Tab-separated table of C-alpha atoms in Angstrom:
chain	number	residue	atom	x	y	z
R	209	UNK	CA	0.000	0.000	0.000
R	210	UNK	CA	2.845	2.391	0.858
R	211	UNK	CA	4.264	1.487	-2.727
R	212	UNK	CA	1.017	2.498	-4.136
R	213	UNK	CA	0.383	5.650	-2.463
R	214	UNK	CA	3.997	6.836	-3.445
R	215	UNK	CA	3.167	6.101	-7.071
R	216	UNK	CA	-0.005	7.843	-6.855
R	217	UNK	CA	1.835	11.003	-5.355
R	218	UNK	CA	4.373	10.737	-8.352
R	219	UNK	CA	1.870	10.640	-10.735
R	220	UNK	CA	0.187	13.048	-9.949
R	221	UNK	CA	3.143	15.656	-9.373
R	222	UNK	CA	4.287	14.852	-12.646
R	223	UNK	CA	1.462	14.531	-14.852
R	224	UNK	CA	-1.112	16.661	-13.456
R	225	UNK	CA	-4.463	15.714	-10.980
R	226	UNK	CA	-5.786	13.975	-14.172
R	227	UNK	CA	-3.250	11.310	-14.518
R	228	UNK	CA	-3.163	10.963	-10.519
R	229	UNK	CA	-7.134	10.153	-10.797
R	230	UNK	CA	-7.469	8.273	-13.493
R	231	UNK	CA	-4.561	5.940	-12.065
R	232	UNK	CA	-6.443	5.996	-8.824
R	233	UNK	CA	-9.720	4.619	-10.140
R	234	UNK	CA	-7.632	2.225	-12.193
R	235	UNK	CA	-4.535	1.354	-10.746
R	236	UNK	CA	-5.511	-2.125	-9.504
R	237	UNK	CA	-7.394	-3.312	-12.509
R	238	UNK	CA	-4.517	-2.288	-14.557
R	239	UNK	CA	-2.452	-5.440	-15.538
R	240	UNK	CA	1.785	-4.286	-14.883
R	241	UNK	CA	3.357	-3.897	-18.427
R	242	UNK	CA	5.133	-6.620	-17.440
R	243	UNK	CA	1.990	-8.266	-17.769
R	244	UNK	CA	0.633	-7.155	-20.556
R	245	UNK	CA	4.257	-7.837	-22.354
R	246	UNK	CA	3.410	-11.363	-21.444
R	247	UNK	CA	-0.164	-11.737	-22.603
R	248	UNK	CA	0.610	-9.890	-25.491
R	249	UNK	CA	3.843	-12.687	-26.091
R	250	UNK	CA	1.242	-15.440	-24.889
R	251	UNK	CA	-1.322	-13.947	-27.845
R	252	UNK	CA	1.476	-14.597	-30.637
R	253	UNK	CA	3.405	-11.320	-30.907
R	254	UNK	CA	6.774	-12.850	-30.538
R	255	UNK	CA	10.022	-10.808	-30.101
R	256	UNK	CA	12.692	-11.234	-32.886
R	257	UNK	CA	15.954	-12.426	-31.498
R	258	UNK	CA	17.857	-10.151	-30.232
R	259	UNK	CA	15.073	-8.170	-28.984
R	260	UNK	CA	14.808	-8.568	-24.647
R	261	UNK	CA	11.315	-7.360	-23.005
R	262	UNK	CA	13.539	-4.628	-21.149
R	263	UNK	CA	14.386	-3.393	-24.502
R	264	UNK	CA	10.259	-2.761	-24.709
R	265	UNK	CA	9.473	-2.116	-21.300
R	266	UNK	CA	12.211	1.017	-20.915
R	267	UNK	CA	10.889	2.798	-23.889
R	268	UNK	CA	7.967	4.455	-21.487
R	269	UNK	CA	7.723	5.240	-17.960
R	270	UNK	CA	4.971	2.656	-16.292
R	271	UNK	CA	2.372	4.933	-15.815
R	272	UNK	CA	2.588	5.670	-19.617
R	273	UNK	CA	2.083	2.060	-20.874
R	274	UNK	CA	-0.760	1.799	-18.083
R	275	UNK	CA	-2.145	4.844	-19.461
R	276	UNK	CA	-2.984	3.161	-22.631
R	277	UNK	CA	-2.692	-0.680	-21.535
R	278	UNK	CA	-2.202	-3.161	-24.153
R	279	UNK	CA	-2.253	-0.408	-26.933
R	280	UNK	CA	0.910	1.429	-26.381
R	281	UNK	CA	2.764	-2.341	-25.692
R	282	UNK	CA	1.237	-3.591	-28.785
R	283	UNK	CA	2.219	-0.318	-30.570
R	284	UNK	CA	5.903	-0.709	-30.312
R	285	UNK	CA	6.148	-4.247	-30.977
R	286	UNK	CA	5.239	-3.323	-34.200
R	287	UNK	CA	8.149	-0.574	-34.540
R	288	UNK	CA	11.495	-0.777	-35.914
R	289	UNK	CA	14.833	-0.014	-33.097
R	290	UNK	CA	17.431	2.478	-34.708
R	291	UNK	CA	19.105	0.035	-36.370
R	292	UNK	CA	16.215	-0.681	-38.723
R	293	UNK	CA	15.702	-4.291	-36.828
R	294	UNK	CA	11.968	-5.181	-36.377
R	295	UNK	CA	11.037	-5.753	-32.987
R	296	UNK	CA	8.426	-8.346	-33.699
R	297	UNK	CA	7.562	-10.533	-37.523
R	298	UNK	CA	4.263	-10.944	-35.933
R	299	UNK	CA	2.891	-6.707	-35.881
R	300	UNK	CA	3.842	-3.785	-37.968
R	301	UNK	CA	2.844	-0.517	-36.909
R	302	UNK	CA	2.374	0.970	-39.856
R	303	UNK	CA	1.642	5.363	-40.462
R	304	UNK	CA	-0.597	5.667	-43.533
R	305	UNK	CA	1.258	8.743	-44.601
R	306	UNK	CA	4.134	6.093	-45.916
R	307	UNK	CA	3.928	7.063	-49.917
R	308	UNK	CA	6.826	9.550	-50.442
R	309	UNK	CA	8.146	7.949	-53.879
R	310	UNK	CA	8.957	4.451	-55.746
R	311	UNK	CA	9.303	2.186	-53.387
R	312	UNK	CA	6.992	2.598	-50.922
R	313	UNK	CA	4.512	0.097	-51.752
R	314	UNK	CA	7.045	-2.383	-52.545
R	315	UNK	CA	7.253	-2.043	-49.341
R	316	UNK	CA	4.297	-2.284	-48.105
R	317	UNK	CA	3.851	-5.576	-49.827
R	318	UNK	CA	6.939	-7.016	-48.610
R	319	UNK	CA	6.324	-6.582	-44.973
R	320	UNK	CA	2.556	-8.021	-45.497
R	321	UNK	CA	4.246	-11.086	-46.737
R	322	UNK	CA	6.638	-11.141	-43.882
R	323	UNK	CA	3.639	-10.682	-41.347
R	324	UNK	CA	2.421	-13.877	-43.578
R	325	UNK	CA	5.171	-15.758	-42.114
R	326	UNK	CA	5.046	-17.068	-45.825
R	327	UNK	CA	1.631	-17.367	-46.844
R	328	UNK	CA	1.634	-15.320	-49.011
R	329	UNK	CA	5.048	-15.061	-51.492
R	330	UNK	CA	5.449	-12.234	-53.487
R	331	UNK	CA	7.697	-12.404	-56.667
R	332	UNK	CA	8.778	-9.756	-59.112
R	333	UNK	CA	7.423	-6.771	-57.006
R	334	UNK	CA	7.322	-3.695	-58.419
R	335	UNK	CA	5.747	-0.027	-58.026
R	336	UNK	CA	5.319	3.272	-59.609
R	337	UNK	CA	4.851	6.114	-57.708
R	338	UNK	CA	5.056	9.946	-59.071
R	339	UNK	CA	2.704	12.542	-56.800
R	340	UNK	CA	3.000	15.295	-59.177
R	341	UNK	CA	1.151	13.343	-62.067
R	342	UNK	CA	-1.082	11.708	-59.449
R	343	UNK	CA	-0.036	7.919	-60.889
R	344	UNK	CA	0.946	4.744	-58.884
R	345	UNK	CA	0.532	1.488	-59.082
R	346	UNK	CA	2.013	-2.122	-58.016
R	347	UNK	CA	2.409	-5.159	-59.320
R	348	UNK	CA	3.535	-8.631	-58.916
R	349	UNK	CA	3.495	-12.233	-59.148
R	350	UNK	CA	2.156	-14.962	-56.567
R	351	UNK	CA	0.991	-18.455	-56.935
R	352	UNK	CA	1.298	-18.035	-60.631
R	353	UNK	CA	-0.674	-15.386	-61.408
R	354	UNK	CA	0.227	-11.664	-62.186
R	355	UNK	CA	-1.079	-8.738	-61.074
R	356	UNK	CA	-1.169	-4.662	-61.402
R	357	UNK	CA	-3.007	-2.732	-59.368
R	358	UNK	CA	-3.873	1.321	-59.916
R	359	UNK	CA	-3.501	3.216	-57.134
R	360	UNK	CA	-5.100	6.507	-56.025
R	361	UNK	CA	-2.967	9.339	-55.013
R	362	UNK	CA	-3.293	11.688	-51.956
R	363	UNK	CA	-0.229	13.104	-51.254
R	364	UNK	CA	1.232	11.099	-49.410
R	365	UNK	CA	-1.234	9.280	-48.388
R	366	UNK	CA	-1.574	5.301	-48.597
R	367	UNK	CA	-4.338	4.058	-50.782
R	368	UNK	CA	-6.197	1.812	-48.054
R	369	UNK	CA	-7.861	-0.450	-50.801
R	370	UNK	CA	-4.083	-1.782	-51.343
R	371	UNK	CA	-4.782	-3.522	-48.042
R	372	UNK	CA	-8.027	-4.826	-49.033
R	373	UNK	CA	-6.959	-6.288	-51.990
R	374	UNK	CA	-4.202	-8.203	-50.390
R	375	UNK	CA	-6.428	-9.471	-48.165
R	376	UNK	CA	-8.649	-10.748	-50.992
R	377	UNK	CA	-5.733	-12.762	-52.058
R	378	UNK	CA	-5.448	-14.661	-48.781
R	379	UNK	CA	-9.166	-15.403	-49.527
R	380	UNK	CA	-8.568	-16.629	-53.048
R	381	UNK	CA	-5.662	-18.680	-51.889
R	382	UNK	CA	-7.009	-19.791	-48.919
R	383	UNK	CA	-4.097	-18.616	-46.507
R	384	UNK	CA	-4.320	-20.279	-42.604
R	385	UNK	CA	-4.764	-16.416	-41.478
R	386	UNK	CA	-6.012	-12.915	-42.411
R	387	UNK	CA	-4.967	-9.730	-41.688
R	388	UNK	CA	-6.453	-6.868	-39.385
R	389	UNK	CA	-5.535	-3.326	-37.709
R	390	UNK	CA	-5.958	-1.961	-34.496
R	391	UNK	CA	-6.648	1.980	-35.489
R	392	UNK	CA	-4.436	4.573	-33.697
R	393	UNK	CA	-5.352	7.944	-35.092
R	394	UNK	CA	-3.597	8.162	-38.807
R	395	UNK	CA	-1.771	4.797	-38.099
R	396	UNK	CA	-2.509	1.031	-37.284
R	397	UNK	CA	-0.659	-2.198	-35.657
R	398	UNK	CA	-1.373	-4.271	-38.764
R	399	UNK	CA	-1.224	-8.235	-38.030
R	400	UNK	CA	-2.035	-11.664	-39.539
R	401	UNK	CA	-4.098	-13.990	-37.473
R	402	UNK	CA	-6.304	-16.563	-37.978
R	403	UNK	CA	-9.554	-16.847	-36.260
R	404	UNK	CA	-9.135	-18.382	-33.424
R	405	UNK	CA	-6.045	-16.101	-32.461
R	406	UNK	CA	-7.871	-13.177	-33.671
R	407	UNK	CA	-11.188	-13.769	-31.075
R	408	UNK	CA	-8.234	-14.140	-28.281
R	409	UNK	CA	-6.926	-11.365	-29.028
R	410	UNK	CA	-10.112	-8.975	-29.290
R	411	UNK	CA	-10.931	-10.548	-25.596
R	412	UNK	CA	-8.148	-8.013	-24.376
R	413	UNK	CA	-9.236	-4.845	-23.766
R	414	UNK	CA	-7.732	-1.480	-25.442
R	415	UNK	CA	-7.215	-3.237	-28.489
R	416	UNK	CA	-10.246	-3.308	-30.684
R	417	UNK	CA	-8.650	-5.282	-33.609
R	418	UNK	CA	-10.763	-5.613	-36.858
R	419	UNK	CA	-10.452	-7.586	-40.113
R	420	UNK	CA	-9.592	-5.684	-43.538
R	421	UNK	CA	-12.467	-5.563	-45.659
């Protein structure tokens, strides 16, 4: 209890009476980000090697993961460190304002295969991508077939249907999973689940996953 009140007294010196009472009214329901690291490990999001949960856990102070539990965990999971390593194959947060020039949705479409864990391989990947004329587009090959895709420019803006047209391949090819987003404002924690890991998931709270369209 001591512990507790001391936190409580930090809190609220350093973030403001706001932070002290919403912590107060939520402290104890609150799962540790310890925790939540593990159920979020337990759910499928694995670390890459190399990656240690104090790597994760010292990015934030603990009243800002318990702030937004689950979310803010989940959210840098699916980040990159500064040496361009990804901390987890399993979660990509991903910022829709991505499309800056060729390129981009390459990339896009090789990190959806990598969250695919292989279900979906991607050959002969290539893009187009000039703002000025307002003209992209991406194509490739997969399972024998070829496609090209036209793609609507918005500055630099992604074209969302991209997304669910890749997921209409893992429906035409029957993939073991699908892939869905947890919305945080102009981003999302993109991930590839199949149904049974996907209803786990959306048991934990903060989260709110849903399937692309």
């Amino acid at each position: 209890m001591r512990y507790l009140l001391i936190f409580l007294l930090t809190a609220s010196v350093l973030y403001g009476p706001k932070a002290y009472k919403f912590l107060k009214e939520n402290v104890k329901r609150i799962p540790s980000p310890e925790l939540q690291l593990d159920n979020l490990i337990k759910l499928g999001i694995k670390l890459n090697p190399g990656i240690s949960k104090k790597d994760i856990l010292q990015l934030h102070e603990t009243i800002e993961y318990n702030r937004q539990p689950y979310k803010l965990l989940y959210t840098e999971l699916g980040n990159e460190t500064e040496d361009g390593t990804f901390v987890s194959d399993n979660c990509w947060h991903f910022d829709y304002e991505y499309i800056e020039d060729h390129g981009a949705y390459v990339s896009i479409i090789k990190n959806l295969e990598r969250l695919s864990h292989g279900d979906l391989k991607f050959e002969n990947i290539k893009d187009f991508v000039d703002i000025d004329e307002e003209l992209a587009w991406v194509s490739f090959d997969i399972n024998g077939d070829s496609y090209k895709w036209s793609l609507e420019v918005n500055d630099d803006w992604t074209d969302e249907t991209l997304f669910s047209k890749v997921q209409a391949l893992a429906k035409k090819y029957k993939t073991k999973g699908k892939f869905n987003q947890c919305i945080i404002g102009q981003s999302s924690v993109i991930s590839y689940m199949d149904n049974s890991q996907f209803e786990e998931f959306n048991k934990v709270k903060n989260l709110n996953i849903e399937w692309f369209k």
